[in-house]
Amino acid sequence: MKFLTRLAGFLFLFIVLTLFVPFPSFAAGAVDVTDIRYWSYPEYTRVVISLTDQVEFTQKRLSNPDRLYFDLRQSSINREIKKNISVSNEMLKSVRAGQFDSSTVRVVLDLEKITDYKIVTLEDPVRIIIDIYGKVTFSEKKRIVIDAGHGGHDPGAVGPNKLYEKDVVLDIALKLRELLQKNPNYEIFLTRDKDAFIPLEQRTAIANSKNADLFVSIHANASPNRTAKGIETYMLNWTNDEEAMKVAARENAISLKKMRQMNKKEMDILDIIKSDLSRENKRDESIKLAHYIQKNLVSDLHRDNNHIVDLGVKQALFYVLFGAKMPSVLVEVSFISNPLEEKLLSKDDYRGELARSISAGITKYMLKAPEGQTVARIREDIAP
Ligand SMILES: [Zn+2]
C-alpha cells in the first residue's frame, strides 16, 4: 500500500510538472526576424524577410485598402531592425512589421495595383521571399533617342578610301533601332533616319521634347595619325586631355584653339553647362551608361577582331550633348581615318556587331537593379 501511495505521489508530481513547465522550443521568440528588405524591378517588387530559423506562417490578402499580411508563429522581431518603409512604386506602397502578440510577428504589405504575387521560402539562411507582380504599362516605357552624327551637307570624317562617317553612323543607328525595338519596354526615336542635316543643338532638343530617358550619339573617330585606332565613349564635361579636346573640336566643327578656350572656362556657355552638369544624378548616370556601352563594345568586338583597342570612357565638351536633360553619351565606334578600321566600318557585319554591342550595353544599363533598402522607421500600428 505504502509503495502504491508513493507511486501515485510521483505520478501526480510528474503530471503537474508536465502541465506547468513549458517545453523550451515552444517558447515565444524562438525564431528571430532579423531583417526586412525590398528590391524594385520593372516587372516586380521583391520583399525578403530574413529569419534565424524555419517558421510556420499564415498569410491573407485583405481589401479596402488592398494589403497582404503574414503572421509568423513563435517568432519575435529583432529590436535592432527598422520596421516601416515607404516603397512607393507602382506595385507596393509600404512594408510594415511588428510584434503582434507575445509569440507572433506580423508583416503587412500595403499594395498598389498588382496582378499576382508569389511566396517562396528559402534556407541557409532562412528567408521568406514575396514577389509582387505589377502590370508594366505603356507610360512606363523607356524612351531612347539614338543620334546618328552629321548628315546632309556635313559628311563628318572621311576615310582614306572615301567612306563617309555620316553614312556609317546612320546605318549603325538604324540597326540599333531595329534591335532595341524588339524590347516591348523601349520606345525608340532617331534624330535622323535618312541623309539629312540636323544642327547639333536640335539633336538634344529632340530628346528633351520626347522626354527621353537616354540619349546616345553615334560617331566615327578620325585623326591625322593614320595608325590611331580603337573605341571610346564620351560624356559631357571639362577636360584637360588634349586628345579628347581634339575629338570634341572636330565633332563640334570648331578650332582646337576655341576648344581650349572653352575648357579654360572663359566662355559664357559654360554657365549653362555648369547648371546642366549639376542636374540631379545625370552626370553619374551618364558615366554608368558610358561604361556599360564601352565595356560591351570592347569585349564583344575583341572576340572577332583582336586588334580592337579600348580607349576607355572619357569626357569632353561636345555641343551635341549640351542641354540634354537625361543621361547622355557620345560613342566613337572606331577610327574611319585608319585604313584597317575604315575597311571594317564599310562591312555590314561589323556595323551589325557594333549595333548589337551598343544595344547590349543600353539594356544592361536599363536592367541594373537599384540598391536594396532596409525598413526605415519604427511604427507601432501593425494592424493589417
Ligand atoms: Zn562625328
mmCIF file of C-alpha atoms and ligand atoms in Angstrom:
data_model
loop_
_atom_site.group_PDB
_atom_site.id
_atom_site.type_symbol
_atom_site.label_atom_id
_atom_site.label_comp_id
_atom_site.label_asym_id
_atom_site.label_seq_id
_atom_site.Cartn_x
_atom_site.Cartn_y
_atom_site.Cartn_z
ATOM 1 C CA MET A 1 0.000 0.000 0.000
ATOM 2 C CA LYS A 2 2.772 2.306 1.051
ATOM 3 C CA PHE A 3 4.528 1.660 -2.260
ATOM 4 C CA LEU A 4 1.379 2.364 -4.294
ATOM 5 C CA THR A 5 0.759 5.614 -2.397
ATOM 6 C CA ARG A 6 4.339 6.713 -3.124
ATOM 7 C CA LEU A 7 3.958 5.790 -6.818
ATOM 8 C CA ALA A 8 0.704 7.769 -7.030
ATOM 9 C CA GLY A 9 2.521 10.729 -5.456
ATOM 10 C CA PHE A 10 5.334 10.570 -8.050
ATOM 11 C CA LEU A 11 2.832 10.273 -10.879
ATOM 12 C CA PHE A 12 0.919 13.285 -9.590
ATOM 13 C CA LEU A 13 4.118 15.316 -9.369
ATOM 14 C CA PHE A 14 5.115 14.196 -12.854
ATOM 15 C CA ILE A 15 1.747 15.244 -14.351
ATOM 16 C CA VAL A 16 1.852 18.612 -12.563
ATOM 17 C CA LEU A 17 5.395 19.282 -13.837
ATOM 18 C CA THR A 18 4.469 18.273 -17.390
ATOM 19 C CA LEU A 19 1.448 20.561 -17.380
ATOM 20 C CA PHE A 20 3.076 23.642 -15.940
ATOM 21 C CA VAL A 21 6.641 23.653 -17.181
ATOM 22 C CA PRO A 22 6.537 24.671 -20.847
ATOM 23 C CA PHE A 23 8.709 22.834 -23.326
ATOM 24 C CA PRO A 24 11.580 25.227 -24.180
ATOM 25 C CA SER A 25 11.273 25.008 -28.014
ATOM 26 C CA PHE A 26 7.711 26.338 -27.890
ATOM 27 C CA ALA A 27 8.791 29.435 -26.023
ATOM 28 C CA ALA A 28 7.781 32.733 -27.589
ATOM 29 C CA GLY A 29 10.535 34.332 -29.627
ATOM 30 C CA ALA A 30 12.225 31.075 -30.604
ATOM 31 C CA VAL A 31 12.765 32.463 -34.130
ATOM 32 C CA ASP A 32 14.050 35.962 -34.719
ATOM 33 C CA VAL A 33 13.092 38.188 -37.661
ATOM 34 C CA THR A 34 16.495 39.696 -38.321
ATOM 35 C CA ASP A 35 15.917 41.839 -41.405
ATOM 36 C CA ILE A 36 13.321 43.021 -43.929
ATOM 37 C CA ARG A 37 14.384 44.444 -47.284
ATOM 38 C CA TYR A 38 12.908 45.104 -50.688
ATOM 39 C CA TRP A 39 14.180 45.369 -54.258
ATOM 40 C CA SER A 40 12.323 47.062 -57.146
ATOM 41 C CA TYR A 41 12.427 45.720 -60.678
ATOM 42 C CA PRO A 42 10.401 46.886 -63.700
ATOM 43 C CA GLU A 43 8.060 43.864 -63.593
ATOM 44 C CA TYR A 44 8.005 43.014 -59.884
ATOM 45 C CA THR A 45 8.953 44.071 -56.377
ATOM 46 C CA ARG A 46 10.694 41.567 -54.096
ATOM 47 C CA VAL A 47 10.322 41.667 -50.316
ATOM 48 C CA VAL A 48 12.668 39.455 -48.288
ATOM 49 C CA ILE A 49 12.065 38.593 -44.605
ATOM 50 C CA SER A 50 15.211 37.101 -43.016
ATOM 51 C CA LEU A 51 14.861 34.694 -40.071
ATOM 52 C CA THR A 52 17.114 32.767 -37.702
ATOM 53 C CA ASP A 53 15.191 29.513 -38.340
ATOM 54 C CA GLN A 54 12.218 27.948 -40.159
ATOM 55 C CA VAL A 55 8.894 29.338 -39.036
ATOM 56 C CA GLU A 56 5.240 28.454 -39.513
ATOM 57 C CA PHE A 57 3.257 31.297 -41.008
ATOM 58 C CA THR A 58 -0.154 32.159 -42.344
ATOM 59 C CA GLN A 59 -0.855 34.747 -44.993
ATOM 60 C CA LYS A 60 -4.005 36.564 -46.046
ATOM 61 C CA ARG A 61 -4.980 39.206 -48.569
ATOM 62 C CA LEU A 62 -7.452 41.873 -47.491
ATOM 63 C CA SER A 63 -9.192 44.605 -49.477
ATOM 64 C CA ASN A 64 -10.106 48.260 -48.872
ATOM 65 C CA PRO A 65 -7.289 49.093 -48.768
ATOM 66 C CA ASP A 66 -5.624 46.251 -50.649
ATOM 67 C CA ARG A 67 -2.992 44.601 -48.442
ATOM 68 C CA LEU A 68 -1.278 41.326 -47.783
ATOM 69 C CA TYR A 69 -0.269 40.224 -44.314
ATOM 70 C CA PHE A 70 1.829 37.433 -42.854
ATOM 71 C CA ASP A 71 1.647 36.140 -39.273
ATOM 72 C CA LEU A 72 4.851 34.359 -38.300
ATOM 73 C CA ARG A 73 4.277 31.953 -35.376
ATOM 74 C CA GLN A 74 6.605 31.517 -32.419
ATOM 75 C CA SER A 75 8.739 34.384 -33.507
ATOM 76 C CA SER A 76 9.920 37.739 -32.324
ATOM 77 C CA ILE A 77 11.153 40.781 -34.164
ATOM 78 C CA ASN A 78 14.697 41.911 -33.611
ATOM 79 C CA ARG A 79 14.665 45.214 -31.738
ATOM 80 C CA GLU A 80 17.521 46.490 -33.899
ATOM 81 C CA ILE A 81 15.749 46.278 -37.250
ATOM 82 C CA LYS A 82 13.709 49.088 -38.668
ATOM 83 C CA LYS A 83 10.067 48.308 -39.008
ATOM 84 C CA ASN A 84 8.454 50.591 -41.551
ATOM 85 C CA ILE A 85 9.387 51.521 -45.085
ATOM 86 C CA SER A 86 7.735 53.536 -47.786
ATOM 87 C CA VAL A 87 8.321 51.722 -51.113
ATOM 88 C CA SER A 88 6.059 53.988 -53.206
ATOM 89 C CA ASN A 89 6.323 52.221 -56.547
ATOM 90 C CA GLU A 90 3.601 51.000 -58.935
ATOM 91 C CA MET A 91 3.112 47.757 -57.002
ATOM 92 C CA LEU A 92 3.797 48.425 -53.362
ATOM 93 C CA LYS A 93 3.049 51.395 -51.100
ATOM 94 C CA SER A 94 4.901 50.239 -47.979
ATOM 95 C CA VAL A 95 6.021 47.359 -45.776
ATOM 96 C CA ARG A 96 5.250 47.365 -42.034
ATOM 97 C CA ALA A 97 6.315 44.871 -39.385
ATOM 98 C CA GLY A 98 5.914 44.446 -35.637
ATOM 99 C CA GLN A 99 5.345 42.129 -32.683
ATOM 100 C CA PHE A 100 1.596 41.426 -32.986
ATOM 101 C CA ASP A 101 1.372 39.428 -29.759
ATOM 102 C CA SER A 102 3.882 37.704 -27.472
ATOM 103 C CA SER A 103 4.566 34.926 -29.992
ATOM 104 C CA THR A 104 3.519 36.367 -33.382
ATOM 105 C CA VAL A 105 5.310 38.740 -35.712
ATOM 106 C CA ARG A 106 3.056 40.386 -38.278
ATOM 107 C CA VAL A 107 4.396 41.743 -41.593
ATOM 108 C CA VAL A 108 1.978 43.836 -43.681
ATOM 109 C CA LEU A 109 2.480 44.746 -47.357
ATOM 110 C CA ASP A 110 0.335 47.723 -48.395
ATOM 111 C CA LEU A 111 -0.390 47.092 -52.066
ATOM 112 C CA GLU A 112 -0.885 49.351 -55.057
ATOM 113 C CA LYS A 113 -2.027 47.790 -58.364
ATOM 114 C CA ILE A 114 -0.824 44.206 -58.569
ATOM 115 C CA THR A 115 -1.526 41.358 -60.960
ATOM 116 C CA ASP A 116 -0.152 38.476 -58.896
ATOM 117 C CA TYR A 117 2.176 37.522 -56.066
ATOM 118 C CA LYS A 118 4.327 34.522 -55.218
ATOM 119 C CA ILE A 119 5.780 33.319 -51.917
ATOM 120 C CA VAL A 120 8.898 31.170 -51.631
ATOM 121 C CA THR A 121 10.740 30.030 -48.505
ATOM 122 C CA LEU A 122 14.480 29.508 -48.812
ATOM 123 C CA GLU A 123 17.010 28.067 -46.389
ATOM 124 C CA ASP A 124 20.538 28.833 -45.381
ATOM 125 C CA PRO A 125 19.893 31.498 -44.261
ATOM 126 C CA VAL A 126 16.155 31.072 -43.785
ATOM 127 C CA ARG A 127 14.114 33.737 -45.553
ATOM 128 C CA ILE A 128 10.615 34.255 -46.862
ATOM 129 C CA ILE A 129 10.603 35.833 -50.309
ATOM 130 C CA ILE A 130 7.476 37.600 -51.545
ATOM 131 C CA ASP A 131 7.428 38.695 -55.193
ATOM 132 C CA ILE A 132 4.706 41.201 -56.048
ATOM 133 C CA TYR A 133 3.924 41.446 -59.771
ATOM 134 C CA GLY A 134 2.548 44.541 -61.435
ATOM 135 C CA LYS A 135 1.419 45.436 -64.920
ATOM 136 C CA VAL A 136 4.054 47.229 -66.980
ATOM 137 C CA THR A 137 2.037 49.933 -68.694
ATOM 138 C CA PHE A 138 2.875 51.941 -71.821
ATOM 139 C CA SER A 139 3.841 55.082 -69.915
ATOM 140 C CA GLU A 140 6.423 53.230 -68.029
ATOM 141 C CA LYS A 141 8.186 52.537 -71.325
ATOM 142 C CA LYS A 142 11.770 53.772 -71.527
ATOM 143 C CA ARG A 143 12.337 56.269 -74.290
ATOM 144 C CA ILE A 144 15.690 56.092 -76.027
ATOM 145 C CA VAL A 145 16.897 58.654 -78.562
ATOM 146 C CA ILE A 146 19.597 57.477 -80.964
ATOM 147 C CA ASP A 147 21.516 60.211 -82.720
ATOM 148 C CA ALA A 148 23.412 59.387 -85.904
ATOM 149 C CA GLY A 149 26.096 62.091 -86.208
ATOM 150 C CA HIS A 150 26.363 64.554 -89.119
ATOM 151 C CA GLY A 151 24.252 64.107 -92.303
ATOM 152 C CA GLY A 152 23.268 66.051 -95.404
ATOM 153 C CA HIS A 153 25.941 68.584 -96.419
ATOM 154 C CA ASP A 154 28.042 67.544 -93.366
ATOM 155 C CA PRO A 155 29.740 64.209 -94.176
ATOM 156 C CA GLY A 156 31.630 64.094 -90.846
ATOM 157 C CA ALA A 157 35.062 62.490 -91.076
ATOM 158 C CA VAL A 158 36.013 60.972 -94.438
ATOM 159 C CA GLY A 159 38.177 57.831 -94.619
ATOM 160 C CA PRO A 160 41.261 57.346 -96.860
ATOM 161 C CA ASN A 161 39.027 55.276 -99.180
ATOM 162 C CA LYS A 162 36.304 57.937 -99.110
ATOM 163 C CA LEU A 163 33.984 56.223 -96.653
ATOM 164 C CA TYR A 164 31.748 58.876 -95.052
ATOM 165 C CA GLU A 165 31.173 58.954 -91.302
ATOM 166 C CA LYS A 166 27.554 60.171 -91.848
ATOM 167 C CA ASP A 167 26.671 57.008 -93.837
ATOM 168 C CA VAL A 168 28.340 54.565 -91.424
ATOM 169 C CA VAL A 169 26.750 56.028 -88.295
ATOM 170 C CA LEU A 170 23.280 56.243 -89.905
ATOM 171 C CA ASP A 171 23.435 52.545 -90.767
ATOM 172 C CA ILE A 172 24.563 51.655 -87.211
ATOM 173 C CA ALA A 173 21.752 53.828 -85.762
ATOM 174 C CA LEU A 174 19.129 52.109 -87.959
ATOM 175 C CA LYS A 175 20.449 48.670 -86.950
ATOM 176 C CA LEU A 176 20.468 49.722 -83.289
ATOM 177 C CA ARG A 177 16.851 50.906 -83.561
ATOM 178 C CA GLU A 178 15.814 47.560 -85.029
ATOM 179 C CA LEU A 179 17.493 45.674 -82.156
ATOM 180 C CA LEU A 180 16.141 47.855 -79.353
ATOM 181 C CA GLN A 181 12.617 47.854 -80.813
ATOM 182 C CA LYS A 182 12.418 44.125 -80.083
ATOM 183 C CA ASN A 183 12.137 45.030 -76.406
ATOM 184 C CA PRO A 184 8.488 45.974 -75.710
ATOM 185 C CA ASN A 185 9.624 48.152 -72.789
ATOM 186 C CA TYR A 186 11.522 50.534 -75.058
ATOM 187 C CA GLU A 187 10.319 53.282 -77.325
ATOM 188 C CA ILE A 188 12.996 54.316 -79.816
ATOM 189 C CA PHE A 189 13.433 57.611 -81.639
ATOM 190 C CA LEU A 190 16.098 58.649 -84.151
ATOM 191 C CA THR A 191 17.191 62.257 -84.604
ATOM 192 C CA ARG A 192 17.545 61.402 -88.289
ATOM 193 C CA ASP A 193 16.627 58.243 -90.247
ATOM 194 C CA LYS A 194 17.919 59.485 -93.589
ATOM 195 C CA ASP A 195 20.775 61.514 -95.052
ATOM 196 C CA ALA A 196 19.641 64.881 -93.678
ATOM 197 C CA PHE A 197 21.441 67.728 -91.931
ATOM 198 C CA ILE A 198 20.335 68.412 -88.332
ATOM 199 C CA PRO A 199 22.087 71.210 -86.372
ATOM 200 C CA LEU A 200 23.843 69.941 -83.233
ATOM 201 C CA GLU A 201 21.667 71.893 -80.779
ATOM 202 C CA GLN A 202 18.491 70.465 -82.328
ATOM 203 C CA ARG A 203 19.518 66.917 -81.540
ATOM 204 C CA THR A 204 19.294 67.133 -77.737
ATOM 205 C CA ALA A 205 16.253 69.388 -78.162
ATOM 206 C CA ILE A 206 14.564 66.456 -79.914
ATOM 207 C CA ALA A 207 15.478 64.173 -76.985
ATOM 208 C CA ASN A 208 14.184 66.723 -74.450
ATOM 209 C CA SER A 209 10.929 67.209 -76.346
ATOM 210 C CA LYS A 210 10.387 63.429 -76.412
ATOM 211 C CA ASN A 211 11.033 63.381 -72.662
ATOM 212 C CA ALA A 212 13.623 60.693 -73.360
ATOM 213 C CA ASP A 213 15.310 58.562 -70.693
ATOM 214 C CA LEU A 214 18.565 58.176 -72.650
ATOM 215 C CA PHE A 215 20.413 59.934 -75.453
ATOM 216 C CA VAL A 216 23.103 58.078 -77.394
ATOM 217 C CA SER A 217 25.021 59.880 -80.144
ATOM 218 C CA ILE A 218 26.954 57.686 -82.593
ATOM 219 C CA HIS A 219 30.108 58.872 -84.371
ATOM 220 C CA ALA A 220 33.235 57.512 -86.036
ATOM 221 C CA ASN A 221 36.602 58.835 -84.908
ATOM 222 C CA ALA A 222 39.345 60.434 -87.002
ATOM 223 C CA SER A 223 42.929 61.521 -86.504
ATOM 224 C CA PRO A 224 45.712 62.909 -88.719
ATOM 225 C CA ASN A 225 47.701 59.991 -87.360
ATOM 226 C CA ARG A 226 46.562 57.171 -89.667
ATOM 227 C CA THR A 227 47.601 54.483 -87.163
ATOM 228 C CA ALA A 228 45.285 55.815 -84.442
ATOM 229 C CA LYS A 229 42.618 53.194 -83.718
ATOM 230 C CA GLY A 230 40.151 51.970 -81.121
ATOM 231 C CA ILE A 231 36.825 52.665 -79.481
ATOM 232 C CA GLU A 232 35.989 55.346 -76.922
ATOM 233 C CA THR A 233 32.819 56.609 -75.259
ATOM 234 C CA TYR A 234 32.366 60.190 -74.057
ATOM 235 C CA MET A 235 30.229 62.063 -71.611
ATOM 236 C CA LEU A 236 29.882 65.819 -71.287
ATOM 237 C CA ASN A 237 32.398 67.563 -69.027
ATOM 238 C CA TRP A 238 35.503 69.706 -68.989
ATOM 239 C CA THR A 239 38.767 68.037 -69.804
ATOM 240 C CA ASN A 240 42.489 68.691 -69.706
ATOM 241 C CA ASP A 241 43.134 65.856 -72.109
ATOM 242 C CA GLU A 242 44.472 67.246 -75.401
ATOM 243 C CA GLU A 243 43.317 64.225 -77.451
ATOM 244 C CA ALA A 244 39.774 64.430 -76.030
ATOM 245 C CA MET A 245 39.738 68.162 -76.828
ATOM 246 C CA LYS A 246 40.763 67.406 -80.418
ATOM 247 C CA VAL A 247 37.918 64.893 -80.808
ATOM 248 C CA ALA A 248 35.381 67.364 -79.389
ATOM 249 C CA ALA A 249 36.733 70.220 -81.552
ATOM 250 C CA ARG A 250 36.297 68.092 -84.682
ATOM 251 C CA GLU A 251 32.783 66.938 -83.736
ATOM 252 C CA ASN A 252 31.799 70.493 -82.767
ATOM 253 C CA ALA A 253 33.277 71.787 -86.056
ATOM 254 C CA ILE A 254 35.282 74.425 -84.189
ATOM 255 C CA SER A 255 39.006 75.115 -83.929
ATOM 256 C CA LEU A 256 41.172 73.462 -81.313
ATOM 257 C CA LYS A 257 42.020 76.962 -80.096
ATOM 258 C CA LYS A 258 38.347 77.691 -79.368
ATOM 259 C CA MET A 259 38.035 74.283 -77.733
ATOM 260 C CA ARG A 260 40.970 75.081 -75.420
ATOM 261 C CA GLN A 261 39.356 78.420 -74.516
ATOM 262 C CA MET A 262 36.118 76.646 -73.614
ATOM 263 C CA ASN A 263 37.989 74.313 -71.333
ATOM 264 C CA LYS A 264 39.574 77.290 -69.605
ATOM 265 C CA LYS A 265 36.036 78.290 -68.718
ATOM 266 C CA GLU A 266 36.343 81.621 -70.478
ATOM 267 C CA MET A 267 33.079 81.483 -72.362
ATOM 268 C CA ASP A 268 29.515 82.357 -71.380
ATOM 269 C CA ILE A 269 28.228 78.999 -72.487
ATOM 270 C CA LEU A 270 29.973 77.380 -69.542
ATOM 271 C CA ASP A 271 27.408 78.707 -67.091
ATOM 272 C CA ILE A 272 24.801 76.766 -68.994
ATOM 273 C CA ILE A 273 26.849 73.588 -68.845
ATOM 274 C CA LYS A 274 27.650 74.109 -65.187
ATOM 275 C CA SER A 275 23.979 74.255 -64.230
ATOM 276 C CA ASP A 276 23.325 71.394 -66.576
ATOM 277 C CA LEU A 277 26.001 69.148 -65.068
ATOM 278 C CA SER A 278 24.624 69.696 -61.604
ATOM 279 C CA ARG A 279 21.296 68.267 -62.683
ATOM 280 C CA GLU A 280 20.329 65.532 -60.302
ATOM 281 C CA ASN A 281 22.121 62.250 -60.956
ATOM 282 C CA LYS A 282 22.583 62.964 -64.650
ATOM 283 C CA ARG A 283 26.352 63.015 -64.568
ATOM 284 C CA ASP A 284 26.672 59.804 -62.532
ATOM 285 C CA GLU A 285 24.130 58.092 -64.742
ATOM 286 C CA SER A 286 25.941 59.228 -67.894
ATOM 287 C CA ILE A 287 29.193 57.758 -66.540
ATOM 288 C CA LYS A 288 27.449 54.444 -65.829
ATOM 289 C CA LEU A 289 25.810 54.362 -69.258
ATOM 290 C CA ALA A 290 29.132 55.192 -70.948
ATOM 291 C CA HIS A 291 30.884 52.362 -69.087
ATOM 292 C CA TYR A 292 28.201 49.781 -69.922
ATOM 293 C CA ILE A 293 28.360 50.684 -73.632
ATOM 294 C CA GLN A 294 32.168 50.897 -73.778
ATOM 295 C CA LYS A 295 32.646 47.595 -71.920
ATOM 296 C CA ASN A 296 30.241 45.751 -74.213
ATOM 297 C CA LEU A 297 31.743 47.203 -77.378
ATOM 298 C CA VAL A 298 35.281 46.270 -76.409
ATOM 299 C CA SER A 299 34.597 42.793 -75.047
ATOM 300 C CA ASP A 300 32.236 41.769 -77.889
ATOM 301 C CA LEU A 301 34.332 43.133 -80.746
ATOM 302 C CA HIS A 302 37.630 41.933 -79.357
ATOM 303 C CA ARG A 303 36.463 38.339 -79.821
ATOM 304 C CA ASP A 304 36.387 38.615 -83.612
ATOM 305 C CA ASN A 305 38.815 41.482 -84.172
ATOM 306 C CA ASN A 306 41.704 41.045 -81.782
ATOM 307 C CA HIS A 307 43.322 44.345 -82.728
ATOM 308 C CA ILE A 308 40.434 46.337 -81.165
ATOM 309 C CA VAL A 309 41.823 48.914 -78.748
ATOM 310 C CA ASP A 310 39.956 50.032 -75.650
ATOM 311 C CA LEU A 311 40.455 53.800 -75.376
ATOM 312 C CA GLY A 312 38.072 53.917 -72.415
ATOM 313 C CA VAL A 313 35.427 56.300 -71.145
ATOM 314 C CA LYS A 314 36.388 59.966 -71.464
ATOM 315 C CA GLN A 315 34.888 63.391 -71.074
ATOM 316 C CA ALA A 316 34.869 66.488 -73.259
ATOM 317 C CA LEU A 317 32.653 69.421 -74.191
ATOM 318 C CA PHE A 318 30.545 68.141 -77.072
ATOM 319 C CA TYR A 319 27.953 70.623 -78.361
ATOM 320 C CA VAL A 320 25.620 67.764 -79.211
ATOM 321 C CA LEU A 321 25.384 66.780 -75.519
ATOM 322 C CA PHE A 322 24.717 70.316 -74.223
ATOM 323 C CA GLY A 323 21.388 70.756 -72.501
ATOM 324 C CA ALA A 324 20.326 67.101 -72.550
ATOM 325 C CA LYS A 325 18.003 66.532 -69.582
ATOM 326 C CA MET A 326 18.695 62.798 -69.500
ATOM 327 C CA PRO A 327 21.841 60.602 -69.205
ATOM 328 C CA SER A 328 23.637 61.143 -72.486
ATOM 329 C CA VAL A 329 26.790 59.810 -74.133
ATOM 330 C CA LEU A 330 28.660 60.018 -77.422
ATOM 331 C CA VAL A 331 30.233 56.857 -78.832
ATOM 332 C CA GLU A 332 33.209 56.957 -81.220
ATOM 333 C CA VAL A 333 32.817 53.482 -82.679
ATOM 334 C CA SER A 334 36.208 53.162 -84.495
ATOM 335 C CA PHE A 335 38.656 55.334 -86.486
ATOM 336 C CA ILE A 336 37.449 55.927 -90.038
ATOM 337 C CA SER A 337 40.855 57.564 -90.670
ATOM 338 C CA ASN A 338 42.637 54.251 -90.020
ATOM 339 C CA PRO A 339 42.624 52.189 -93.285
ATOM 340 C CA LEU A 340 42.025 48.903 -91.437
ATOM 341 C CA GLU A 341 39.192 50.266 -89.302
ATOM 342 C CA GLU A 342 37.716 52.080 -92.321
ATOM 343 C CA LYS A 343 37.569 48.703 -94.058
ATOM 344 C CA LEU A 344 35.828 47.185 -91.029
ATOM 345 C CA LEU A 345 33.378 50.108 -90.852
ATOM 346 C CA SER A 346 32.476 49.534 -94.510
ATOM 347 C CA LYS A 347 31.308 45.994 -93.663
ATOM 348 C CA ASP A 348 27.691 45.228 -92.837
ATOM 349 C CA ASP A 349 28.786 42.544 -90.321
ATOM 350 C CA TYR A 350 30.974 44.897 -88.342
ATOM 351 C CA ARG A 351 28.277 47.590 -88.228
ATOM 352 C CA GLY A 352 25.834 44.935 -87.023
ATOM 353 C CA GLU A 353 28.254 43.892 -84.287
ATOM 354 C CA LEU A 354 28.671 47.497 -83.195
ATOM 355 C CA ALA A 355 24.881 47.929 -83.039
ATOM 356 C CA ARG A 356 24.449 44.683 -81.055
ATOM 357 C CA SER A 357 27.125 45.696 -78.542
ATOM 358 C CA ILE A 358 25.677 49.180 -78.019
ATOM 359 C CA SER A 359 22.214 47.644 -77.641
ATOM 360 C CA ALA A 360 23.528 45.150 -75.052
ATOM 361 C CA GLY A 361 25.223 47.993 -73.147
ATOM 362 C CA ILE A 362 21.997 50.034 -73.086
ATOM 363 C CA THR A 363 19.977 47.032 -71.913
ATOM 364 C CA LYS A 364 22.468 46.243 -69.146
ATOM 365 C CA TYR A 365 22.287 49.856 -68.005
ATOM 366 C CA MET A 366 18.462 49.743 -68.038
ATOM 367 C CA LEU A 367 18.315 46.497 -66.062
ATOM 368 C CA LYS A 368 20.732 47.419 -63.315
ATOM 369 C CA ALA A 369 18.861 46.753 -60.091
ATOM 370 C CA PRO A 370 18.513 49.554 -57.584
ATOM 371 C CA GLU A 371 20.172 49.080 -54.200
ATOM 372 C CA GLY A 372 18.211 47.105 -51.620
ATOM 373 C CA GLN A 373 16.743 49.267 -48.927
ATOM 374 C CA THR A 374 16.123 48.491 -45.310
ATOM 375 C CA VAL A 375 12.908 49.263 -43.487
ATOM 376 C CA ALA A 376 13.280 52.788 -42.199
ATOM 377 C CA ARG A 377 11.267 53.850 -39.170
ATOM 378 C CA ILE A 378 9.649 52.155 -36.192
ATOM 379 C CA ARG A 379 5.864 52.354 -36.239
ATOM 380 C CA GLU A 380 3.564 50.846 -33.668
ATOM 381 C CA ASP A 381 0.429 50.297 -35.745
ATOM 382 C CA ILE A 382 0.752 46.826 -37.173
ATOM 383 C CA ALA A 383 -2.948 46.061 -37.516
ATOM 384 C CA PRO A 384 -3.469 44.714 -41.031
HETATM 385 ZN ZN ZN B 1 31.338 62.674 -85.842
#
